[in-house]
Coordinates of C-alpha atoms and ligand atoms in Angstrom, one line a residue:
X471 CA -15.8 12.0 15.3
X472 CA -14.8 11.2 19.0
X473 CA -11.5 9.8 18.0
X474 CA -9.0 12.4 17.2
X475 CA -6.5 12.0 14.5
X476 CA -4.1 14.2 16.2
X477 CA -4.0 12.2 19.4
X478 CA -3.5 8.9 17.2
X479 CA -0.6 10.7 15.4
X480 CA 0.8 11.7 18.8
X481 CA 0.9 8.1 19.9
X482 CA 3.7 7.4 17.4
X483 CA 5.7 10.3 19.0
X484 CA 5.1 8.7 22.4
X485 CA 6.2 5.3 21.3
X486 CA 9.4 6.6 19.6
X487 CA 10.2 8.8 22.7
X488 CA 10.9 5.5 24.6
X489 CA 13.9 5.0 22.2
X490 CA 15.6 8.4 22.1
X491 CA 17.3 10.6 24.6
X492 CA 15.6 13.9 24.0
X493 CA 14.7 16.5 26.6
X494 CA 11.2 16.4 28.0
X495 CA 11.0 20.1 26.9
X496 CA 11.4 18.8 23.2
X497 CA 8.8 16.3 23.7
X498 CA 6.3 18.7 25.1
X499 CA 6.9 21.2 22.4
X500 CA 6.2 18.6 19.7
X501 CA 2.9 17.5 21.2
X502 CA 1.1 20.7 20.1
X503 CA 0.9 22.6 16.8
X504 CA 2.6 26.1 16.9
X505 CA -0.2 27.9 15.2
X506 CA -3.6 27.0 13.6
X507 CA -5.6 29.5 11.5
X508 CA -9.1 29.0 10.5
X509 CA -10.5 31.3 7.8
X510 CA -14.0 31.8 6.1
X511 CA -13.6 32.3 2.4
X512 CA -16.4 34.0 0.6
X513 CA -16.8 33.0 -3.2
X514 CA -19.1 34.3 -5.7
X515 CA -20.5 31.4 -7.5
X516 CA -21.1 31.1 -11.3
X517 CA -24.8 31.5 -10.6
X518 CA -24.4 34.8 -8.9
X519 CA -24.9 33.4 -5.3
X520 CA -22.3 33.9 -2.5
X521 CA -21.0 30.9 -0.6
X522 CA -18.7 30.8 2.2
X523 CA -16.2 28.0 2.5
X524 CA -14.1 27.0 5.6
X525 CA -10.3 26.9 5.2
X526 CA -7.4 26.0 7.5
X527 CA -3.6 26.4 7.7
X528 CA -1.6 25.0 10.6
X529 CA 2.1 25.4 11.2
X530 CA 3.1 22.6 13.4
X531 CA 6.7 23.3 14.3
X532 CA 9.5 25.4 12.6
X533 CA 12.5 24.6 14.7
X534 CA 14.3 23.3 11.4
X535 CA 13.2 26.0 9.1
X536 CA 10.1 27.5 7.4
X537 CA 7.1 25.2 7.6
X538 CA 6.2 23.3 4.6
X539 CA 3.2 21.2 3.6
X540 CA 0.4 20.8 1.0
X541 CA -3.0 22.1 0.8
X542 CA -6.0 19.6 0.3
X543 CA -9.5 20.3 -1.1
X544 CA -11.9 17.6 0.3
X545 CA -15.2 17.4 2.0
X546 CA -13.8 15.5 5.0
X547 CA -11.2 18.4 5.8
X548 CA -11.3 19.3 9.4
X549 CA -9.0 21.2 11.7
X550 CA -8.1 17.9 13.5
X551 CA -7.1 16.3 10.3
X552 CA -5.0 19.4 9.1
X553 CA -3.2 19.4 12.5
X554 CA -2.3 15.8 12.1
X555 CA -1.2 16.2 8.6
X556 CA 1.1 19.2 9.7
X557 CA 2.5 16.8 12.5
X558 CA 3.4 14.1 9.9
X559 CA 4.9 16.9 7.8
X560 CA 7.1 18.0 10.6
X561 CA 8.6 14.4 11.0
X562 CA 8.6 13.8 7.2
X563 CA 10.8 16.8 6.6
X564 CA 13.2 15.8 9.4
X565 CA 13.4 12.4 8.1
X566 CA 14.6 13.6 4.7
X567 CA 16.8 16.1 6.5
X568 CA 15.1 19.0 4.7
X569 CA 15.6 22.5 6.1
X570 CA 11.9 22.8 6.8
X571 CA 9.4 22.4 9.6
X572 CA 5.9 20.9 9.1
X573 CA 2.6 22.6 7.9
X574 CA -0.7 21.7 6.2
X575 CA -3.7 23.6 4.7
X576 CA -7.1 22.5 3.6
X577 CA -10.6 23.6 2.5
X578 CA -13.7 21.7 3.1
X579 CA -15.4 21.1 -0.1
X580 CA -16.1 18.7 -2.8
X581 CA -13.9 20.3 -5.6
X582 CA -15.8 18.0 -8.2
X583 CA -19.0 20.3 -7.6
X584 CA -17.2 23.5 -8.5
X585 CA -16.4 24.9 -12.0
X586 CA -13.0 25.9 -12.8
X587 CA -13.7 29.6 -12.4
X588 CA -15.3 28.9 -9.1
X589 CA -12.3 26.9 -7.9
X590 CA -9.9 29.7 -9.1
X591 CA -11.9 32.3 -7.2
X592 CA -11.9 29.9 -4.1
X593 CA -8.1 29.4 -4.3
X594 CA -7.5 33.2 -4.6
X595 CA -9.7 33.9 -1.6
X596 CA -7.8 31.4 0.3
X597 CA -4.6 33.0 -0.4
X598 CA -5.9 36.4 0.3
X599 CA -7.1 35.0 3.8
X600 CA -3.8 33.3 4.8
X601 CA -1.3 35.7 3.1
X602 CA 0.1 36.9 6.4
X603 CA 0.6 33.5 7.7
X604 CA 2.6 32.1 4.6
X605 CA 5.8 33.3 2.7
X606 CA 8.9 31.9 1.2
X607 CA 10.8 32.1 4.6
X608 CA 7.8 31.4 6.7
X609 CA 5.5 28.7 5.3
X610 CA 5.3 27.2 2.0
X611 CA 2.3 25.5 0.6
X612 CA 2.1 22.7 -2.1
X613 CA -0.4 20.3 -3.6
X614 CA -2.1 17.5 -1.8
X615 CA -5.3 15.5 -2.3
X616 CA -7.5 17.1 -5.0
X617 CA -5.1 20.1 -5.6
X618 CA -2.6 20.2 -8.4
X619 CA -0.1 22.4 -10.5
X620 CA -3.0 24.7 -11.8
X621 CA -4.2 25.4 -8.4
X622 CA -0.6 26.0 -7.2
X623 CA -0.1 28.4 -10.1
X624 CA -3.2 30.4 -9.0
X625 CA -1.8 30.5 -5.5
X626 CA 1.6 31.8 -6.5
X627 CA 0.0 34.4 -8.8
X628 CA -2.3 35.7 -6.0
X629 CA 0.4 35.9 -3.4
X630 CA 2.7 37.8 -6.0
X631 CA -0.3 40.2 -6.5
X632 CA -0.6 40.9 -2.7
X633 CA 3.2 41.3 -2.4
X634 CA 3.5 43.4 -5.7
X635 CA 6.4 41.2 -6.7
X636 CA 6.8 37.8 -8.4
X637 CA 7.4 35.5 -5.6
X638 CA 7.8 31.8 -6.9
X639 CA 9.3 30.3 -3.7
X640 CA 6.1 31.0 -1.8
X641 CA 4.5 27.7 -3.2
X642 CA 5.9 24.6 -4.7
X643 CA 4.4 22.1 -7.2
X644 CA 3.7 24.9 -9.6
X645 CA 3.5 24.6 -13.3
X646 CA 6.9 24.4 -15.0
X647 CA 6.1 27.4 -16.9
X648 CA 5.7 29.4 -13.7
X649 CA 8.9 28.2 -12.0
X650 CA 7.9 24.6 -11.1
X651 CA 10.5 21.9 -10.9
X652 CA 10.9 19.3 -13.5
X653 CA 9.9 15.9 -11.8
X654 CA 7.8 17.4 -9.2
X655 CA 4.5 15.9 -10.4
X656 CA 5.9 12.3 -10.3
X657 CA 8.1 12.9 -7.2
X658 CA 5.9 11.2 -4.7
X659 CA 5.4 8.1 -6.5
X660 CA 9.2 8.2 -7.7
X661 CA 10.3 8.5 -4.1
X662 CA 8.2 5.6 -3.0
X663 CA 9.5 3.5 -6.0
X664 CA 13.0 4.1 -5.0
X665 CA 12.3 2.9 -1.4
X666 CA 10.5 -0.2 -2.7
X667 CA 13.4 -1.0 -5.0
X668 CA 15.9 -0.8 -2.0
X669 CA 13.5 -2.8 0.0
X670 CA 13.1 -5.5 -2.5
X671 CA 16.8 -6.1 -2.6
X672 CA 16.8 -6.6 1.1
X673 CA 13.8 -9.0 0.8
X674 CA 15.5 -10.9 -2.0
X675 CA 12.5 -10.6 -4.2
X676 CA 12.3 -10.0 -7.9
X677 CA 9.6 -7.7 -9.4
X678 CA 8.1 -10.2 -11.8
X679 CA 7.1 -12.6 -8.9
X680 CA 5.8 -9.8 -6.8
X681 CA 2.0 -9.0 -6.8
X682 CA 0.9 -5.5 -5.8
X683 CA -2.6 -4.0 -5.1
X684 CA -2.8 -0.2 -5.1
X685 CA -5.6 1.8 -3.5
X686 CA -6.1 5.2 -4.9
X687 CA -5.6 6.3 -8.6
X688 CA -4.9 10.0 -8.0
X689 CA -1.5 11.5 -8.9
X690 CA 0.5 9.4 -6.5
X691 CA -1.5 6.0 -6.8
X692 CA -1.7 6.1 -10.7
X693 CA 2.0 7.0 -11.0
X694 CA 3.3 4.4 -8.6
X695 CA 1.2 1.8 -10.3
X696 CA 2.6 2.8 -13.7
X697 CA 6.2 2.8 -12.4
X698 CA 5.7 -0.6 -10.8
X699 CA 4.2 -1.9 -13.9
X700 CA 7.1 -0.7 -16.1
X701 CA 9.6 -2.4 -13.7
X702 CA 7.9 -5.8 -14.2
X703 CA 5.7 -6.0 -11.1
X704 CA 2.5 -7.7 -11.3
X705 CA -0.1 -5.1 -10.4
X706 CA -3.2 -7.1 -9.7
X707 CA -5.6 -4.5 -8.3
X708 CA -6.2 -0.8 -8.4
X709 CA -9.0 1.4 -7.2
X710 CA -10.3 4.9 -7.3
X711 CA -12.7 6.5 -4.8
X712 CA -15.6 4.6 -6.4
X713 CA -14.3 1.1 -6.4
X714 CA -11.6 -1.1 -7.9
X715 CA -10.7 -3.9 -10.3
X716 CA -8.8 -7.1 -9.8
X717 CA -7.1 -9.4 -12.4
X718 CA -5.0 -12.3 -11.0
X719 CA -2.7 -12.2 -14.1
X720 CA -2.0 -8.4 -13.7
X721 CA -3.6 -5.3 -15.1
X722 CA -2.1 -3.3 -18.0
X723 CA -1.7 -0.1 -16.0
X724 CA -0.9 2.4 -19.0
X725 CA -4.1 1.3 -20.6
X726 CA -6.2 1.8 -17.4
X727 CA -4.6 5.3 -16.9
X728 CA -5.3 6.3 -20.5
X729 CA -8.9 5.3 -20.1
X730 CA -9.2 7.1 -16.6
X731 CA -7.7 10.3 -18.1
X732 CA -10.0 10.3 -21.1
X733 CA -13.3 9.1 -19.5
X734 CA -12.6 9.7 -15.6
X735 CA -13.7 6.1 -14.9
X736 CA -11.4 3.2 -13.9
X737 CA -12.0 0.2 -16.2
X738 CA -10.0 -3.0 -16.6
X739 CA -9.0 -2.4 -20.3
X740 CA -6.1 -3.2 -22.7
X741 CA -5.7 -0.6 -25.3
X742 CA -3.8 -0.9 -28.5
X743 CA -3.4 2.6 -30.0
X744 CA -6.8 4.2 -29.4
X745 CA -8.8 0.9 -29.2
X746 CA -9.5 -0.3 -25.8
X747 CA -11.1 -3.6 -25.0
X748 CA -12.2 -4.8 -21.6
X749 CA -10.0 -7.7 -20.2
X750 CA -11.2 -10.4 -17.7
X751 CA -11.4 -9.0 -14.2
X752 CA -13.4 -8.7 -11.0
X753 CA -15.0 -5.7 -9.8
X754 CA -14.0 -5.1 -6.1
X755 CA -14.6 -2.5 -3.3
X756 CA -12.0 -0.5 -1.8
X757 CA -12.3 -2.5 1.4
X758 CA -11.9 -5.8 -0.5
X759 CA -8.8 -4.5 -2.3
X760 CA -7.0 -3.8 1.1
X761 CA -7.8 -7.5 2.1
X762 CA -6.4 -9.1 -1.0
X763 CA -3.7 -11.8 -0.6
X764 CA -0.9 -9.9 -2.3
X765 CA 2.8 -9.4 -1.6
X766 CA 2.8 -5.7 -1.5
X767 CA -0.2 -3.4 -0.6
X768 CA 0.0 0.3 -1.3
X769 CA -2.5 2.4 0.2
X770 CA -2.3 5.6 -1.9
X771 CA -5.6 7.4 -1.0
X772 CA -6.7 8.7 2.3
X773 CA -5.9 8.2 6.0
X774 CA -7.6 5.7 8.3
X775 CA -8.1 2.9 5.9
X776 CA -6.5 0.0 8.0
X777 CA -8.0 0.1 11.4
X778 CA -8.8 -2.1 14.4
X779 CA -11.8 -3.3 12.5
X780 CA -10.1 -4.6 9.4
X781 CA -6.6 -5.0 10.6
X782 CA -7.0 -8.8 11.3
X783 CA -8.1 -9.4 7.7
X784 CA -5.1 -7.8 5.9
X785 CA -3.1 -10.5 4.1
X786 CA -0.4 -8.6 2.3
X787 CA 3.2 -9.3 3.2
X788 CA 4.5 -5.7 3.0
X789 CA 2.5 -2.3 3.1
X790 CA 4.2 0.8 1.7
X791 CA 2.3 3.9 2.8
X792 CA 2.0 6.3 -0.2
X793 CA -0.9 8.1 1.4
X794 CA -0.4 10.0 4.7
X795 CA -1.6 8.1 7.8
X796 CA -3.6 5.2 6.1
X797 CA -2.9 2.9 9.1
X798 CA -4.1 3.9 12.6
X799 CA -1.8 3.3 15.5
X800 CA -4.1 0.4 16.8
X801 CA -3.9 -1.3 13.4
X802 CA 0.0 -0.9 13.6
X803 CA 0.0 -3.2 16.6
X804 CA -2.3 -5.8 14.8
X805 CA -0.2 -5.8 11.7
X806 CA 3.1 -6.2 13.8
X807 CA 1.7 -9.3 15.4
X808 CA 0.8 -10.7 12.2
X809 CA 4.3 -10.1 10.9
X810 CA 3.3 -7.6 8.4
X811 CA 6.0 -5.2 7.5
X812 CA 4.9 -1.5 7.2
X813 CA 7.1 1.1 5.4
X814 CA 5.8 4.3 6.8
X815 CA 4.4 7.3 5.1
X816 CA 6.9 9.8 6.6
X817 CA 9.6 7.9 4.6
X818 CA 7.6 6.4 1.6
X819 CA 5.9 9.5 0.4
X820 CA 8.6 12.0 1.3
X821 CA 9.6 12.2 -2.5
X822 CA 7.1 14.9 -3.0
X823 CA 8.2 17.3 -0.3
X824 CA 11.9 16.5 -1.3
X825 CA 11.4 17.7 -4.8
X826 CA 9.3 20.6 -3.5
X827 CA 12.5 21.5 -1.6
X828 CA 14.5 21.3 -4.8
X829 CA 12.0 23.5 -6.5
X830 CA 12.3 26.1 -3.6
X831 CA 16.0 26.0 -4.0
X832 CA 15.7 26.5 -7.7
X833 CA 13.3 29.5 -7.4
X834 CA 15.7 31.2 -4.9
X835 CA 18.7 30.5 -6.9
X836 CA 17.1 31.2 -10.4
X837 CA 19.0 28.4 -11.8
X838 CA 17.0 25.4 -13.0
X839 CA 17.9 21.6 -13.0
X840 CA 17.4 18.9 -15.5
X841 CA 15.0 16.0 -14.8
X842 CA 18.1 13.8 -14.3
X843 CA 19.5 16.1 -11.8
X844 CA 16.2 16.1 -9.9
X845 CA 15.6 12.3 -9.8
X846 CA 19.3 11.5 -9.1
X847 CA 19.3 13.7 -6.1
X848 CA 15.9 12.3 -5.0
X849 CA 17.0 8.8 -5.3
X850 CA 20.3 9.5 -3.4
X851 CA 18.6 11.1 -0.4
X852 CA 15.6 9.0 -0.2
X853 CA 17.6 5.6 -0.4
X854 CA 20.2 7.0 2.2
X855 CA 17.5 7.9 4.7
X856 CA 15.7 4.6 4.1
X857 CA 19.0 2.7 4.8
X858 CA 19.5 4.8 8.0
X859 CA 16.0 3.9 9.3
X860 CA 16.5 0.3 8.4
X861 CA 19.7 0.3 10.4
X862 CA 18.0 2.0 13.5
X863 CA 15.3 -0.6 13.2
X864 CA 17.5 -3.5 13.3
X865 CA 19.7 -1.9 16.0
X866 CA 16.8 -1.3 18.4
X867 CA 14.7 -4.1 17.2
X868 CA 11.7 -1.8 16.5
X869 CA 9.4 -1.3 13.5
X870 CA 10.5 0.8 10.5
X871 CA 7.8 3.4 11.6
X872 CA 9.1 3.8 15.1
X873 CA 12.5 3.9 13.7
X874 CA 11.6 6.6 11.3
X875 CA 10.1 8.6 14.2
X876 CA 13.3 8.1 16.3
X877 CA 15.5 9.3 13.3
X878 CA 13.4 12.4 12.8
X879 CA 13.2 13.0 16.7
X880 CA 17.0 13.0 17.0
X881 CA 17.1 15.8 14.3
X882 CA 14.2 17.8 15.8
X883 CA 15.6 17.5 19.2
X884 CA 19.0 19.0 18.2
X885 CA 17.4 21.9 16.5
X886 CA 14.9 22.6 19.3
X887 CA 17.8 22.3 21.8
X888 CA 20.1 24.5 19.7
X889 CA 17.6 27.3 19.8
X890 CA 17.9 27.8 23.6
X891 CA 15.0 28.5 25.9
X892 CA 13.9 32.0 24.9
X893 CA 10.5 30.5 23.5
X894 CA 9.6 29.1 26.9
X895 CA 9.7 32.4 28.8
X896 CA 8.9 35.2 26.3
X897 CA 5.7 35.3 24.3
Ligands
LIG492 N1 1.3 17.0 0.2 C1 2.6 16.5 0.0 C2 2.9 15.7 1.3 O1 2.0 15.3 2.0 C3 3.8 17.3 -0.5 C4 4.0 18.5 0.5 C5 5.0 19.5 0.0 O2 5.6 19.2 -1.2 O3 5.3 20.5 0.6 O4 4.0 15.3 1.6

């Protein structure tokens, strides 16, 4: 790939820099990742052969605290992608005012081709390889694309074995039985839902007259579709990595989810008890889903979905980025000209890392919160920051994305400046 994701991500920084009075030192610092680790992970496969997997962990910036970010298992993982995701985490944590910097990790593989035992050995091998690079006060991994609670549990266990002490705060998104937080699994979608609800009030719309298309039916995509359905929105299309379904009168999301969980396939069904029947629908591709004439489009899969190539054909009125980086910076300009309002990833999907922060706090205090407490705190902080970004956007007459970067940059700038200049003359 000749076009670097990181340079694309950096363009957002350059744009925002036009609107903030931060030192050139701060800007220069934020253009480069602090440290990038590449590791080879040997794994004994179930059939006795040895396979080496390539893994990464990038710590982008730690001016505001230990670095924080997920680990993804995906065939498309590259160093460039992980660096960009770590860049976004840096800004995301600053937007939510979390005392964290940004990081990301990944392993290049198709997790669907590995058995559960192979995945566990791979995960433990990855932790062995990055153990000196992470830690509760240094860098704290979490789930991301194709990783989940189970994988985080193995990571925490392996790290604790290496350290010879139980260290729950090294990883977030763990199973509740191992010190995970209530509400962490649904947090990304829940945060996005709170942002949407607040935005809907401003748009003077009501849910039942609002059509939505959701791309991606993983943890975040399926949960946001379900939350929107329960709140009365008309979810007319959803998709997974294989394709999607569309029904103008709206889909019954709990039925689709039940079907997907039990058969791993996405089908337009309506279930009564255990009996599921197909409903009238059209089979669509992921590309078609993005171009549907809907009020709200929710990309909740991977980055680079809306680009200079298809940007012109997007018809949605509003886009809420639940995935990280689904819109390229070139497409941003096209959408802006078309009057499509984009609510950016570093705000919309920040619910996940916010509850990760709550989990880390609970682990360090040894005192655990109720689900209501978690969700209340999440709602308060994400709607507060959404309002602040909205105000910056209005004040400076800029997009919500640039406003979110401006907001984050002010906080990052303060932290970098407060640290002094030592880093610039001592290695
Ligand atoms: N992977 C999630 C994200 O991209 C969560 C990160 C975390 O909880 O640290 O925001």
